Coordinates of C-alpha atoms in Angstrom, one line a residue:
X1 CA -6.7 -2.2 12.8
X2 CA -8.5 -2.6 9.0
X3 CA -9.5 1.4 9.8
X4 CA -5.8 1.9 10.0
X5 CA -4.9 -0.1 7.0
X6 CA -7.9 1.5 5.0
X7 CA -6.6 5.0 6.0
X8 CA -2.8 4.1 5.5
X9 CA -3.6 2.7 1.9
X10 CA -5.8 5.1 0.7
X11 CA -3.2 8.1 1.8
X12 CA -0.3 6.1 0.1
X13 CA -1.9 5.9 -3.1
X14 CA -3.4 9.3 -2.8
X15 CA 0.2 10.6 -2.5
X16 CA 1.4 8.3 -5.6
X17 CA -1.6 9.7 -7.5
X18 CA -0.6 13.3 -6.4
X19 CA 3.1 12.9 -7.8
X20 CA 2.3 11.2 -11.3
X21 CA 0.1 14.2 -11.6
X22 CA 2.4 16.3 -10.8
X23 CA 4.5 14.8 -13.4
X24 CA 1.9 14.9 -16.0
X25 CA 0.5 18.3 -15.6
X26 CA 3.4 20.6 -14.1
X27 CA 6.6 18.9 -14.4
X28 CA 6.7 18.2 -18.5
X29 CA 5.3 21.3 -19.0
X30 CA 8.1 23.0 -16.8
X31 CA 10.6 21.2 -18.8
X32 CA 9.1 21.2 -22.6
X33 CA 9.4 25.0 -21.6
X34 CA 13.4 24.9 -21.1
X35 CA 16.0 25.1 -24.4
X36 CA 16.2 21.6 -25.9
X37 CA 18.9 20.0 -23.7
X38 CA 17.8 21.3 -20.4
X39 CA 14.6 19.6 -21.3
X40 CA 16.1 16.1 -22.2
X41 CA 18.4 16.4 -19.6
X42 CA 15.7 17.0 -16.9
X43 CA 13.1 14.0 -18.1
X44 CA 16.9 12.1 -18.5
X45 CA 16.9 12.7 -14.3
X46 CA 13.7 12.8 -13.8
X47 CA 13.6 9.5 -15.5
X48 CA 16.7 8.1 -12.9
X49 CA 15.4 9.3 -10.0
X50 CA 11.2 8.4 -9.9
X51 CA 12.3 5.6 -12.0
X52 CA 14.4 3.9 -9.2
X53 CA 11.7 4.6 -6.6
X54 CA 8.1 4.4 -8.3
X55 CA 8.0 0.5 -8.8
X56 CA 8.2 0.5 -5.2
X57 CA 5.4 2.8 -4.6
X58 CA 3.2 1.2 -7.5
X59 CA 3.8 -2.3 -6.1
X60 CA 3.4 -1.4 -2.3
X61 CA 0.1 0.4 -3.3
X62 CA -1.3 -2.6 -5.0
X63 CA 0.2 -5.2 -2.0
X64 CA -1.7 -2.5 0.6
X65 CA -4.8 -2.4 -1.4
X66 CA -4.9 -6.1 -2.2
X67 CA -4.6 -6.9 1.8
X68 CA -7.3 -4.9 2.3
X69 CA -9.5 -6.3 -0.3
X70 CA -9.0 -10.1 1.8
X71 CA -8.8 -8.0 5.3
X72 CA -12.4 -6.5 4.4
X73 CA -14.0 -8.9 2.3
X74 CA -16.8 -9.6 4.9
X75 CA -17.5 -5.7 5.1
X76 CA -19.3 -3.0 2.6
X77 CA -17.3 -1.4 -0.3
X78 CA -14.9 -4.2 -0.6
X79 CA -15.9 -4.4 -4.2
X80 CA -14.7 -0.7 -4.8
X81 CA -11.4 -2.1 -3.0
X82 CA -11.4 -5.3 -5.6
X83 CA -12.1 -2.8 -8.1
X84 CA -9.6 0.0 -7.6
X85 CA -7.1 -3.0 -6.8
X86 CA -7.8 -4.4 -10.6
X87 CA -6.9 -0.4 -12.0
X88 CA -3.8 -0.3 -9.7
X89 CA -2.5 -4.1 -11.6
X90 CA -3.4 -2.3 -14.9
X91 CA -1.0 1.0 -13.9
X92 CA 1.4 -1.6 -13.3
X93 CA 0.9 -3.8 -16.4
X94 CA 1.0 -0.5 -18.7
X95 CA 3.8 0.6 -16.8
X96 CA 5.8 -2.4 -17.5
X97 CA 4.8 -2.7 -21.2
X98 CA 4.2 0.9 -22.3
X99 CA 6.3 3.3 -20.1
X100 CA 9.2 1.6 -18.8
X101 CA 10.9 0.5 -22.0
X102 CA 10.7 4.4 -23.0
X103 CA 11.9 5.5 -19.7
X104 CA 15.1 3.2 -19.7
X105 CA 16.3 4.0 -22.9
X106 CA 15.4 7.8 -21.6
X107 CA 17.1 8.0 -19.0
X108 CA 20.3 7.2 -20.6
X109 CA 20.2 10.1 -22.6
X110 CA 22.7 12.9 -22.8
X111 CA 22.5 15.6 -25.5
X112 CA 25.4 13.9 -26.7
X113 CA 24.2 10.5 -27.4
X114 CA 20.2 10.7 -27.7
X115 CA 18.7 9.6 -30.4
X116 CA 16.8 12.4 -33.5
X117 CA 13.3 11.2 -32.2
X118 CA 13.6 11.8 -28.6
X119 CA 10.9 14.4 -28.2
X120 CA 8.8 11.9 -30.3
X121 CA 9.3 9.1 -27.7
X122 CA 9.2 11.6 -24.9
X123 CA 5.6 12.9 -26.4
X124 CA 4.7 9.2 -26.9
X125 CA 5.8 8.7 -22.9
X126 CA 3.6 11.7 -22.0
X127 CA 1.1 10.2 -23.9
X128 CA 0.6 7.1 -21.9
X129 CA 1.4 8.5 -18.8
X130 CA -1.7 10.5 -18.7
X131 CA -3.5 7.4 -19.6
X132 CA -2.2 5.8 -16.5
X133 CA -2.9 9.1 -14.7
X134 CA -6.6 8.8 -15.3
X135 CA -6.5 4.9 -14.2
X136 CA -4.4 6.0 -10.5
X137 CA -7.1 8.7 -10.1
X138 CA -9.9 6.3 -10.8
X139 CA -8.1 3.5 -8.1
X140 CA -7.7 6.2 -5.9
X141 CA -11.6 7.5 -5.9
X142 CA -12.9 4.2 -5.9
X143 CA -11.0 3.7 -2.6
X144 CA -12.1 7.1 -1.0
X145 CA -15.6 6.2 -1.9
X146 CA -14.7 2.7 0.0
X147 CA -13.9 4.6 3.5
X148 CA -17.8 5.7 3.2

């Protein structure tokens, strides 16, 4: 059953990582490419739609990672579990404190009502989204390197 749960984890937060990459890397760049309001209005929906659903995913990746940090504790690697489980409360933390205030007032925004420094909070967004980027990836390959 901890196999399962090892597996199960390590594929959910795999898949998070995989998205917020996504995001980062093909997704902004997509839309900084599009005239001004098809770019605001895309990280605008953007913003609704992974905002409603990636608490969810952030939190259940932590739960599933934490339970398998107590599951495990008697067995090797659980300090990479401990480990990645630390990086995967810090995406959360900076999520809370750094992205989400930016998201919520972004995806709000129409071209009719956002504010003249949009792209500058965008950019700022961007900025520490790739930051939490690197953190996901290192939770994620500390728990690959767990299965071993």
């Amino acid at each position: 059953m901890l196999n399962a749960l090892e597996v199960f984890t390590t594929v959910v937060v795999g898949l998070m990582v995989g998205v917020e990459f996504s995001v980062a890397f093909v997704m902004n760049r997509i839309f900084s490419a599009l005239p001004e309001d098809s770019d605001q209005l895309a990280r605008s929906h953007g913003g609704r739609m992974l905002g409603a659903l990636m608490p969810f995913w952030y939190i259940g990746s932590l739960v599933l990672a934490a339970v398998w940090a107590v599951a495990g504790w008697d067995r090797p690697g659980t300090g990479l579990v401990v480990t990645a489980a630390g990086l995967l409360i810090l995406s959360v933390v900076m999520s809370l404190l750094l992205l989400v205030p930016i998201n919520n007032r972004g995806k709000t925004w129409t071209p009719e009502n956002r504010p003249a420094d949009w792209k500058e909070q965008m950019n700022r967004w961007d900025r520490y989204h790739y930051v939490r980027v690197a953190v996901i990836v290192a939770a994620f390959t500390l728990l690959v390197a767990a299965l071993v």
